[in-house]
CSV table of C-alpha atoms in Angstrom, one decimal:
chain,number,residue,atom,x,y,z
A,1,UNK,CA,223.7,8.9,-53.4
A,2,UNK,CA,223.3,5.3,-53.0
A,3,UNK,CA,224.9,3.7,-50.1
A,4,UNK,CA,226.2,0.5,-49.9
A,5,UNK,CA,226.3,-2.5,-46.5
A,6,UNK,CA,229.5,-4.6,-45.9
A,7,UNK,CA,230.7,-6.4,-42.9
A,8,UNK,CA,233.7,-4.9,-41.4
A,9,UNK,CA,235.5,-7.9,-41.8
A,10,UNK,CA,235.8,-11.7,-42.6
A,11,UNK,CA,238.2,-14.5,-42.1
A,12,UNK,CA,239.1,-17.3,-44.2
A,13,UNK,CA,241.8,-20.1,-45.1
A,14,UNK,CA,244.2,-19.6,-47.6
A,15,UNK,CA,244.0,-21.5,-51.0
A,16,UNK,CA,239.9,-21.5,-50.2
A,17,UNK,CA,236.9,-19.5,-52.3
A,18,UNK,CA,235.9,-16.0,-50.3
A,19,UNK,CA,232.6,-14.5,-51.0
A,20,UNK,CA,232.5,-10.9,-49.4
A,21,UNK,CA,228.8,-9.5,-49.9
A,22,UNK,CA,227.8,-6.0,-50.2
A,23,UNK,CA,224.0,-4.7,-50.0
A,24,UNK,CA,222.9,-1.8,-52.1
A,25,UNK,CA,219.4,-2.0,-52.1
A,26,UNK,CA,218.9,2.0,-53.2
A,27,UNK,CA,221.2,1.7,-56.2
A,28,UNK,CA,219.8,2.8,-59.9
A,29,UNK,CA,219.3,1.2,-63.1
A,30,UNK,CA,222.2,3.3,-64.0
A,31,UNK,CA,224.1,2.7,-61.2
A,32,UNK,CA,227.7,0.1,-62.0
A,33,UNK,CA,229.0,-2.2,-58.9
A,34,UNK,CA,232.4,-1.7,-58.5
A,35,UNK,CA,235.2,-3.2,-56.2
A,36,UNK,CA,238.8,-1.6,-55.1
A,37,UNK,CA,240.8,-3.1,-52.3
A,38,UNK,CA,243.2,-1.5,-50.8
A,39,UNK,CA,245.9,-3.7,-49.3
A,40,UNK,CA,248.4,-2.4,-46.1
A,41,UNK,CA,250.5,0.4,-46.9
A,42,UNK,CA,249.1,0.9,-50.5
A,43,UNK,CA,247.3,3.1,-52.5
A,44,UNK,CA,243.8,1.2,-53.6
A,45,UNK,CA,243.6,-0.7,-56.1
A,46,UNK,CA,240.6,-1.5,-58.8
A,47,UNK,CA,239.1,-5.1,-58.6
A,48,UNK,CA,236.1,-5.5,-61.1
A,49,UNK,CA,233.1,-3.9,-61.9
A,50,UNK,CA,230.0,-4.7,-63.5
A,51,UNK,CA,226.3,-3.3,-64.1
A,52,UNK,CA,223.9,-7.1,-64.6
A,53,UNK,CA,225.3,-9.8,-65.4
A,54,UNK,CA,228.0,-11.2,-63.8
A,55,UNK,CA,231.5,-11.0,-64.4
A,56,UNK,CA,234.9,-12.6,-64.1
A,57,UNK,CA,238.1,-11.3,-64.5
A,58,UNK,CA,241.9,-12.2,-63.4
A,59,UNK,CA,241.6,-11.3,-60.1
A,60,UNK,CA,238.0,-12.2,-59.0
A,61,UNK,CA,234.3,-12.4,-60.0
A,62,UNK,CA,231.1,-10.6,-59.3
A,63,UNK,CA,227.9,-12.2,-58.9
A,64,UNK,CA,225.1,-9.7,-59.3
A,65,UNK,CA,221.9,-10.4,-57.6
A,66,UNK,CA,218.6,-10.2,-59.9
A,67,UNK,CA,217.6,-7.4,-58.5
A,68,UNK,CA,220.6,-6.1,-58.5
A,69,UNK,CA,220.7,-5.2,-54.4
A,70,UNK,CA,223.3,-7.5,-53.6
A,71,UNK,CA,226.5,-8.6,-55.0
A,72,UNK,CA,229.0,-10.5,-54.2
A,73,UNK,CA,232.5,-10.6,-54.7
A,74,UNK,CA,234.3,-13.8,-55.0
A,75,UNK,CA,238.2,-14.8,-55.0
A,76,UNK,CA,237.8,-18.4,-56.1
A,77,UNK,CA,241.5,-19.1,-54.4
A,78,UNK,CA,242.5,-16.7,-51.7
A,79,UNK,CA,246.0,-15.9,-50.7
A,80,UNK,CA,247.9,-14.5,-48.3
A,81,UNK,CA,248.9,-11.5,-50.6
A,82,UNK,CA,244.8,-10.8,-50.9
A,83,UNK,CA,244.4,-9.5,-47.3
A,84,UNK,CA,243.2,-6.3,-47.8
A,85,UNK,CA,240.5,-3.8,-47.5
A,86,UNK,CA,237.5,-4.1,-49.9
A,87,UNK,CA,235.1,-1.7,-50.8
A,88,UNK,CA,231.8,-2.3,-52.6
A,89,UNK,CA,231.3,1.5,-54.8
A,90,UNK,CA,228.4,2.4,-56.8
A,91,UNK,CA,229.6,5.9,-58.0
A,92,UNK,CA,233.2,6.5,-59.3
A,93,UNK,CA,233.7,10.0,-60.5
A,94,UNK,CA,234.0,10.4,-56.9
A,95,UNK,CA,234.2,7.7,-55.0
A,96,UNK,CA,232.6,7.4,-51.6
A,97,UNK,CA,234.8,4.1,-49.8
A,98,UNK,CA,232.9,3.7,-46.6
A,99,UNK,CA,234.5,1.4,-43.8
A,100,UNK,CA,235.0,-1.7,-46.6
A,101,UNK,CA,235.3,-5.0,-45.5
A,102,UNK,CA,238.8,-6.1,-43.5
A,103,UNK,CA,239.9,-9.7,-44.7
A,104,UNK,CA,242.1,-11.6,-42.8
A,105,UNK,CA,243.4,-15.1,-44.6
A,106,UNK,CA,244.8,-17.8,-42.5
A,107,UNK,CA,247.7,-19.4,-43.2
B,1,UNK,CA,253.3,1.9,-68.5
B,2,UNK,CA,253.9,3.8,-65.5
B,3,UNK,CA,251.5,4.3,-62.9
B,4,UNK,CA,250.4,6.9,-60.5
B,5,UNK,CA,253.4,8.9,-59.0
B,6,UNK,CA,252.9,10.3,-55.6
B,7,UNK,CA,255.9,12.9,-54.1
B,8,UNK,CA,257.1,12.6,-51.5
B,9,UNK,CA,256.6,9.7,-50.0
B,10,UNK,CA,256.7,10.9,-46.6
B,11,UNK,CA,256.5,14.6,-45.2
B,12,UNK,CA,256.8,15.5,-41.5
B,13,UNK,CA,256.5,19.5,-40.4
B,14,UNK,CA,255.8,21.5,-38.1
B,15,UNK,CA,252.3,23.0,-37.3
B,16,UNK,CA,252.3,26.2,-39.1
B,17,UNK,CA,254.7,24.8,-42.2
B,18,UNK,CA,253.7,24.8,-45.7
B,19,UNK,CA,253.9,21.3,-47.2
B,20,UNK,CA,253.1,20.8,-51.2
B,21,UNK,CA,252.3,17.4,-52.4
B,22,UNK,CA,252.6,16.2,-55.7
B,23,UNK,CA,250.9,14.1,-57.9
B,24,UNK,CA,251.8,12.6,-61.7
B,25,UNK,CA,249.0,10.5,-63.3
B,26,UNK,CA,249.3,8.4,-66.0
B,27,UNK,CA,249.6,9.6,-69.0
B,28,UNK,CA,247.0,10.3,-71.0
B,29,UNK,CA,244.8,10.8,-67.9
B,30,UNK,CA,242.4,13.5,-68.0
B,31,UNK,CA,241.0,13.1,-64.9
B,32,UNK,CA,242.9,13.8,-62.1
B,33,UNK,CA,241.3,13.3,-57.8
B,34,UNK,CA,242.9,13.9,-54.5
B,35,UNK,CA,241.5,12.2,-51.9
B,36,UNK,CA,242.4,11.7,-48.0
B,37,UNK,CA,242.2,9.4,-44.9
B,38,UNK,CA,243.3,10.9,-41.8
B,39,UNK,CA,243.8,9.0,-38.1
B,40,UNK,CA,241.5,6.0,-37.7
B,41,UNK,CA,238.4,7.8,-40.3
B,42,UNK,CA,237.4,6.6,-43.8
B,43,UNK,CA,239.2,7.3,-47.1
B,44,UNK,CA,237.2,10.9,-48.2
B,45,UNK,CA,237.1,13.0,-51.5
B,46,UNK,CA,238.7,16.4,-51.7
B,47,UNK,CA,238.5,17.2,-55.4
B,48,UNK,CA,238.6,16.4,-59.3
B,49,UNK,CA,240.1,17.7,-62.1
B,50,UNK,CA,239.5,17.2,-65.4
B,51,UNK,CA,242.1,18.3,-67.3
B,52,UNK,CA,243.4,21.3,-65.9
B,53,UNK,CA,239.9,22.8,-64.6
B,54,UNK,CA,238.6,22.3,-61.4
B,55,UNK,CA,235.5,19.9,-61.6
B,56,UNK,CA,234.3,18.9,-58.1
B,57,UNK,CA,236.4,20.9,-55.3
B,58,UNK,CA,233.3,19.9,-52.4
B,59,UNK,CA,235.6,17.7,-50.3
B,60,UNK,CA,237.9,20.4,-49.5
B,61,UNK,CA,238.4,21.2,-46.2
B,62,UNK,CA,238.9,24.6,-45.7
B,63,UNK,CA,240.6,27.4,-47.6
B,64,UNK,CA,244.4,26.4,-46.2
B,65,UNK,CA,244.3,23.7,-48.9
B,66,UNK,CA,244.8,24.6,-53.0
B,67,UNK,CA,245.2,22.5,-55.6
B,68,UNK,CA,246.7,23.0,-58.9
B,69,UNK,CA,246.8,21.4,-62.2
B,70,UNK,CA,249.1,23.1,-64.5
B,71,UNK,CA,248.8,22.4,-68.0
B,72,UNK,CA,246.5,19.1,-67.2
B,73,UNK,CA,249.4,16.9,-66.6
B,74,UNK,CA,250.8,16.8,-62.8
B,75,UNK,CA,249.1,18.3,-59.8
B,76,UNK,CA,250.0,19.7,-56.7
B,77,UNK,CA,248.1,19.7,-53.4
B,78,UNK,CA,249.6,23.0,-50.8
B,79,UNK,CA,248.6,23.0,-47.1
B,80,UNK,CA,249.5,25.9,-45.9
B,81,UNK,CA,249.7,26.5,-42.9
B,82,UNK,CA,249.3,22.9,-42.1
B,83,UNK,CA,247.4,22.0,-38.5
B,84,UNK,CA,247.8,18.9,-36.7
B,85,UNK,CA,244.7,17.5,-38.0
B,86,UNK,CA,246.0,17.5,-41.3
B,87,UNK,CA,247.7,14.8,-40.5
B,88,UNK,CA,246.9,11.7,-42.6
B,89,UNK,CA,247.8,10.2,-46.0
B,90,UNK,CA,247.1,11.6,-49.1
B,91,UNK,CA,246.1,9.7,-52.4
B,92,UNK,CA,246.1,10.9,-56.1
B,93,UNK,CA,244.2,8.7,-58.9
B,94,UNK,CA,243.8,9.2,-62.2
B,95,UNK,CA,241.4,8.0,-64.7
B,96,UNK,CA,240.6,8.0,-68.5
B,97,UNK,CA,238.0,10.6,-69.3
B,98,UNK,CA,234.3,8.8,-70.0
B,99,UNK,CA,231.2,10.2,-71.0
B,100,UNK,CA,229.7,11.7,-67.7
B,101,UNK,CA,227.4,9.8,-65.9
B,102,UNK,CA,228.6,6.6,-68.0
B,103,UNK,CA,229.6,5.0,-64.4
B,104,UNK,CA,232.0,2.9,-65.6
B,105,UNK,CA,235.6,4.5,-65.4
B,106,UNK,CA,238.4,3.1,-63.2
B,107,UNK,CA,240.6,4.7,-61.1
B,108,UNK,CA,244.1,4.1,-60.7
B,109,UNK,CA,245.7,5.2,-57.5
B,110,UNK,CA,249.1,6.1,-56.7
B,111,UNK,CA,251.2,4.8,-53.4
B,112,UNK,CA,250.1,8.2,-51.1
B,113,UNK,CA,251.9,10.9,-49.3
B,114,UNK,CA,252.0,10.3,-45.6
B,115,UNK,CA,252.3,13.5,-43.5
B,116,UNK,CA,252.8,14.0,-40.1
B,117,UNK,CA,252.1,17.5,-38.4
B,118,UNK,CA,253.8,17.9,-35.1
């Protein structure tokens, strides 16, 4: 299986973009990028997901490198409700989370 | 629409106890996974269902754990009898049933089941 490289965790100010970065450089043509994040005390929780180009939902977007062996996550606006656990996934009948990346938002 | 139901919430026994999670998906959801983090280690896979059949059982530990899924609606997760590693909390997710190898389902997970062996 493909693995996937995250820091283990990041800080930033509230009410400013994040970018939380995630290397695959083994992943398939095949292969989707997806995010969950699992914030304290809670089950995880889906974020976004895409295969090439990027995407953008309600929550966040997902720049897709070229080559597709980096992506990036980005909350445009973070808050303090988006500290959490994120994990960068490339196979999801059964996921494999790995450590994730811990972020901390400053009030 | 309600989402993935975990019972109970909490469970604390004794080493040697039988404990028996359950698990209600959302509706419609054919596939069914229980998954695991215990003390300080990573979220890991125990198994899938699809429907009511067993599709991927390779993250179960050992043989004092069985899952059920009667039916294809609710599961159930038995530990029995439960050892202090077992400790740990206990997620169920559910997902919509894609073509295989399509890549592109989501899962939705419930709250967990934390238990604590003594």
């Amino acid at each position: 299986d493909a693995k996937t490289t995250q820091p283990n965790s990041m800080e930033s100010n509230e009410e400013e973009p994040v970018h939380l970065p995630c290397n695959h450089s083994t992943i398939s043509g095949t292969d989707y990028i997806h995010w969950y994040r699992q914030l304290p005390s809670q089950g995880p929780e889906y974020v976004i997901h895409g295969l090439t180009s990027n995407v953008n939902n309600r929550m966040a977007s997902l720049a897709i490198a070229e080559d597709r062996k980096s992506s990036t996550l980005i909350l445009h606006r973070a808050t303090l409700r988006d500290a959490a656990v994120y994990y960068c996934i490339l196979r999801v009948d059964k996921i494999i989370f790995g450590k994730g990346t811990r972020l901390h938002i400053l009030p | 629409e309600a989402g993935v139901t975990q019972f109970p919430s909490h469970s604390v026994i004794e080493k040697g106890q039988t404990v028996t999670l359950r698990c209600d998906p959302i509706s419609g959801h054919d596939n069914l996974y229980w998954y695991r983090r215990v003390m300080g280690k990573e979220i890991k896979f125990l198994l899938h269902f699809v429907k009511e059949s067993k599709q991927d059982e390779s993250g179960m530990p050992n043989n004092r754990f069985l899952a059920e899924r009667t039916g294809g609606t609710y599961s159930t997760l038995k530990v029995q009898p439960a050892e202090l590693e077992d400790s740990g909390v206990y997620f169920c997710a559910s997902s919509q049933l894609w073509l295989k190898g399509e890549g592109q389902e989501t899962q939705y997970f419930g709250p967990g089941t934390r238990l604590l062996v003594l």
